[in-house]
Structure formats: structure tokens, C-alpha cells
mmCIF file of C-alpha atoms in Angstrom:
data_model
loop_
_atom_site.group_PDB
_atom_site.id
_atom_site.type_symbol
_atom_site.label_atom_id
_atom_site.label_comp_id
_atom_site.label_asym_id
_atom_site.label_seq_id
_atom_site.Cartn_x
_atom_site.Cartn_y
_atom_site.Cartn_z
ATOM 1 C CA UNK A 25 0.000 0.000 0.000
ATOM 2 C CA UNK A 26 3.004 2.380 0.824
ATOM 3 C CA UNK A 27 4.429 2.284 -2.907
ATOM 4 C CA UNK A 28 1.475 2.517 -4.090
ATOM 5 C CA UNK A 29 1.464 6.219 -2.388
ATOM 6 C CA UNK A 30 5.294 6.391 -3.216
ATOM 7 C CA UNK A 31 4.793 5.448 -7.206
ATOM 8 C CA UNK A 32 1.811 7.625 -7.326
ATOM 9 C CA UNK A 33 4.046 11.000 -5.835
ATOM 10 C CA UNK A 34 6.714 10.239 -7.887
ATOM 11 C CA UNK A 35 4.187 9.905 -10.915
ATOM 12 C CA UNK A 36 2.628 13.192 -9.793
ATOM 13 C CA UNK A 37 5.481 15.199 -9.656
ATOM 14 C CA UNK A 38 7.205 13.784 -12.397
ATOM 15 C CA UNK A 39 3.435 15.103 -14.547
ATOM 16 C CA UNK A 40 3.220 18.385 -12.911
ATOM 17 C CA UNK A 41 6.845 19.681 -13.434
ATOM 18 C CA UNK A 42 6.295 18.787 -17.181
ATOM 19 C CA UNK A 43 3.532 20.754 -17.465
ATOM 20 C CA UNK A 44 4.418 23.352 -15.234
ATOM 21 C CA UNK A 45 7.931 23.703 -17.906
ATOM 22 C CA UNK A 46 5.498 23.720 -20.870
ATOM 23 C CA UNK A 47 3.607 26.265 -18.992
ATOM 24 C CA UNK A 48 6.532 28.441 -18.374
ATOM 25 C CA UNK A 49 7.654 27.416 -22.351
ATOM 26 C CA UNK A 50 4.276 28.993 -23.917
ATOM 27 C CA UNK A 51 4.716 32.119 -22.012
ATOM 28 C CA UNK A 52 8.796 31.934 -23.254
ATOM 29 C CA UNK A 53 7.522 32.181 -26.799
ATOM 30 C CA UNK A 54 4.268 34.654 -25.941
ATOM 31 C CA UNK A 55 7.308 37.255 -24.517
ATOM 32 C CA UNK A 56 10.372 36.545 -26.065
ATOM 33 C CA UNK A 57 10.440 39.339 -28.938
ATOM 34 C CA UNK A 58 13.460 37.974 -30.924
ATOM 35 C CA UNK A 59 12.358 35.037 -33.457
ATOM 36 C CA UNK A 60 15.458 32.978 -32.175
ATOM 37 C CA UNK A 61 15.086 33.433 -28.571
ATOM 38 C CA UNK A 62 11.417 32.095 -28.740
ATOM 39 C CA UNK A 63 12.613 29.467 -30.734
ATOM 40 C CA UNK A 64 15.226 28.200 -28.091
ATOM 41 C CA UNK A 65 12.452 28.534 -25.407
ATOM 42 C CA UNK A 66 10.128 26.032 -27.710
ATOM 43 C CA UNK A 67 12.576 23.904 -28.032
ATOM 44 C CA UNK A 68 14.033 23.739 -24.675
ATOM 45 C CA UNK A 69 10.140 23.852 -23.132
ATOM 46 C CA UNK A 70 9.002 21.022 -25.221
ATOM 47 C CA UNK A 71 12.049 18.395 -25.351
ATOM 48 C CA UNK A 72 12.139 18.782 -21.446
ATOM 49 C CA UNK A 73 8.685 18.855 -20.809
ATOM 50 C CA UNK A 74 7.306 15.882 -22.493
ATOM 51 C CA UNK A 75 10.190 13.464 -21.338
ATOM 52 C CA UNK A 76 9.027 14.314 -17.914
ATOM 53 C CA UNK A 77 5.549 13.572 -18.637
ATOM 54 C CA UNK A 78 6.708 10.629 -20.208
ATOM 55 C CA UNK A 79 8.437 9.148 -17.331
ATOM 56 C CA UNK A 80 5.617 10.099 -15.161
ATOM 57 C CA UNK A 81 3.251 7.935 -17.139
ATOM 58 C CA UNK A 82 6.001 5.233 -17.407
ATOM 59 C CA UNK A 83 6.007 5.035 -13.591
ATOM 60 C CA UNK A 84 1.709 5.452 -13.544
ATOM 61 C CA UNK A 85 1.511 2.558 -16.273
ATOM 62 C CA UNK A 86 4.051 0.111 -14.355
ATOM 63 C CA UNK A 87 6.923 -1.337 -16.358
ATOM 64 C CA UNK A 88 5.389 -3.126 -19.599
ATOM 65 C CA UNK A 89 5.732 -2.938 -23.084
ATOM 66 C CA UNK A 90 3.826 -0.024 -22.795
ATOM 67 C CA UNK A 91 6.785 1.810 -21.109
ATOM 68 C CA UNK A 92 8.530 0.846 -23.816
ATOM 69 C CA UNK A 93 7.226 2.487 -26.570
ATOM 70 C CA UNK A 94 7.307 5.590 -24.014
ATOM 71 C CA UNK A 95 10.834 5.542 -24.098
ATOM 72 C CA UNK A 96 11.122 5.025 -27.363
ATOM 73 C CA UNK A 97 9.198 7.977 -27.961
ATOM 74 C CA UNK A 98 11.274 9.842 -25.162
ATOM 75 C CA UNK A 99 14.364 8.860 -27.116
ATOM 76 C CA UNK A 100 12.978 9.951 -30.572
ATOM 77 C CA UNK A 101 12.002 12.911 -29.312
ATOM 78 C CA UNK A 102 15.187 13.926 -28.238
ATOM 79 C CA UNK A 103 17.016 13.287 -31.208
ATOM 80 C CA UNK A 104 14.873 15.041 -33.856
ATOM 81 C CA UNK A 105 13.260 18.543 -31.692
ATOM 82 C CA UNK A 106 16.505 19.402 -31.323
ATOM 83 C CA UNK A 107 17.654 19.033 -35.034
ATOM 84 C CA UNK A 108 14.313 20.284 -36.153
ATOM 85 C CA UNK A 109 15.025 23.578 -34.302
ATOM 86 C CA UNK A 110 18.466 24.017 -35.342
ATOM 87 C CA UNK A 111 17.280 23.374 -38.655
ATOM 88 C CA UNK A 112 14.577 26.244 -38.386
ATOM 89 C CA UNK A 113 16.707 28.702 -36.982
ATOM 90 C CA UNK A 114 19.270 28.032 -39.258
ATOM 91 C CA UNK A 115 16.719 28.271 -42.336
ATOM 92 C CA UNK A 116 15.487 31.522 -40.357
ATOM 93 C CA UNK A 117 18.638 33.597 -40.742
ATOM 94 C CA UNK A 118 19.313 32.422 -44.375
ATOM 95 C CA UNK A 119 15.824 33.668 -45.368
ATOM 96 C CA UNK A 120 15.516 37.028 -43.328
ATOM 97 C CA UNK A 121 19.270 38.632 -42.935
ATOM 98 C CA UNK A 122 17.464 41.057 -40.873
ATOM 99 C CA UNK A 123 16.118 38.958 -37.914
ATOM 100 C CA UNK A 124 19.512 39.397 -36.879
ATOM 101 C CA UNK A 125 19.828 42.811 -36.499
ATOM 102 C CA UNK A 126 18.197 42.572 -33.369
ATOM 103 C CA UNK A 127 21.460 41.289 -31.870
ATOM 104 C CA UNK A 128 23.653 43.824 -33.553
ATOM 105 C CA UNK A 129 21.866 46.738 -32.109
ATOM 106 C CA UNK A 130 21.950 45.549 -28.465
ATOM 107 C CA UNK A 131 25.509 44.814 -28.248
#
């Protein structure tokens, strides 16, 4: 009965400091002026925040195949946001020279 408490806490918190990042990610990209800066805060928000939520469902579900194909997507995940959003950014200051401007006037 105790881990049942235990695994349901961990569960818990693992959940609600995912969505509590994604949280703080939306509002990241609803601030953030600069196109590149609220692209880093997508990225970072969502690569962290689903792995968490991930893990919390891996401990909720119990270790199965199930948690499997959670980590699989954990581990996908975590290869290809990144790349996508280096890939974006990089495609964003080919197209638009000017979106970096924004750095060159602050410094």
C-alpha cells in the first residue's frame, strides 16, 4: 500500500513539473520578442517537458511494453526537436538577414 502512495508522488510530480515547464515554455515564446530566442524557449520547453511527462506515465503505467514504446518515444524525441530547431533557426537567418539585427543593435 506504501508504494502505491510512493509510485503515485513520484508519478505526480514527475506530470506536474512537465507541465508546469510547458507552462513556463508557452509564455517563453508569448514574450520573447526575438524570433530565435522564442525558438530556443520552444525547443528547450518542449524536449524537457514531455520526457518528464513521459516518465511520469512510465512510472503510472508500471513497467510493460507499454513503457517501452514511451521511451522510445522519449528517445525519438530527443534526437529530432533538437535538429528540427536548429534546422529552423538556421533556415530563419538564411531567409531574413534582418532577424539578426536585433542582436547587432543591443551589443
Amino acid at each position: 500500500m506504501i508504494w502505491e502512495w510512493i509510485r503515485f508522488a513520484a508519478a505526480a510530480l514527475f506530470i506536474v513539473s512537465g507541465l508546469f515547464i510547458e507552462i513556463c515554455s508557452v509564455f517563453g515564446v508569448y514574450r520573447l520578442k526575438y524570433i530565435l530566442n522564442r525558438m530556443h524557449a520552444a525547443a528547450m520547453g518542449d524536449t524537457l517537458a514531455i520526457a518528464l511527462v513521459l516518465i511520469g506515465l512510465i512510472i503510472v503505467r508500471g513497467f510493460t511494453f507499454d513503457s517501452l514504446k514511451f521511451v522510445m518515444i522519449i528517445a525519438l524525441l530527443w534526437l529530432a526537436s533538437p535538429v528540427s530547431s536548429h534546422l529552423i533557426t538556421l533556415l530563419e537567418t538564411t531567409i531574413d538577414p534582418d532577424s539578426t539585427e536585433y542582436r547587432r543593435e543591443r551589443h
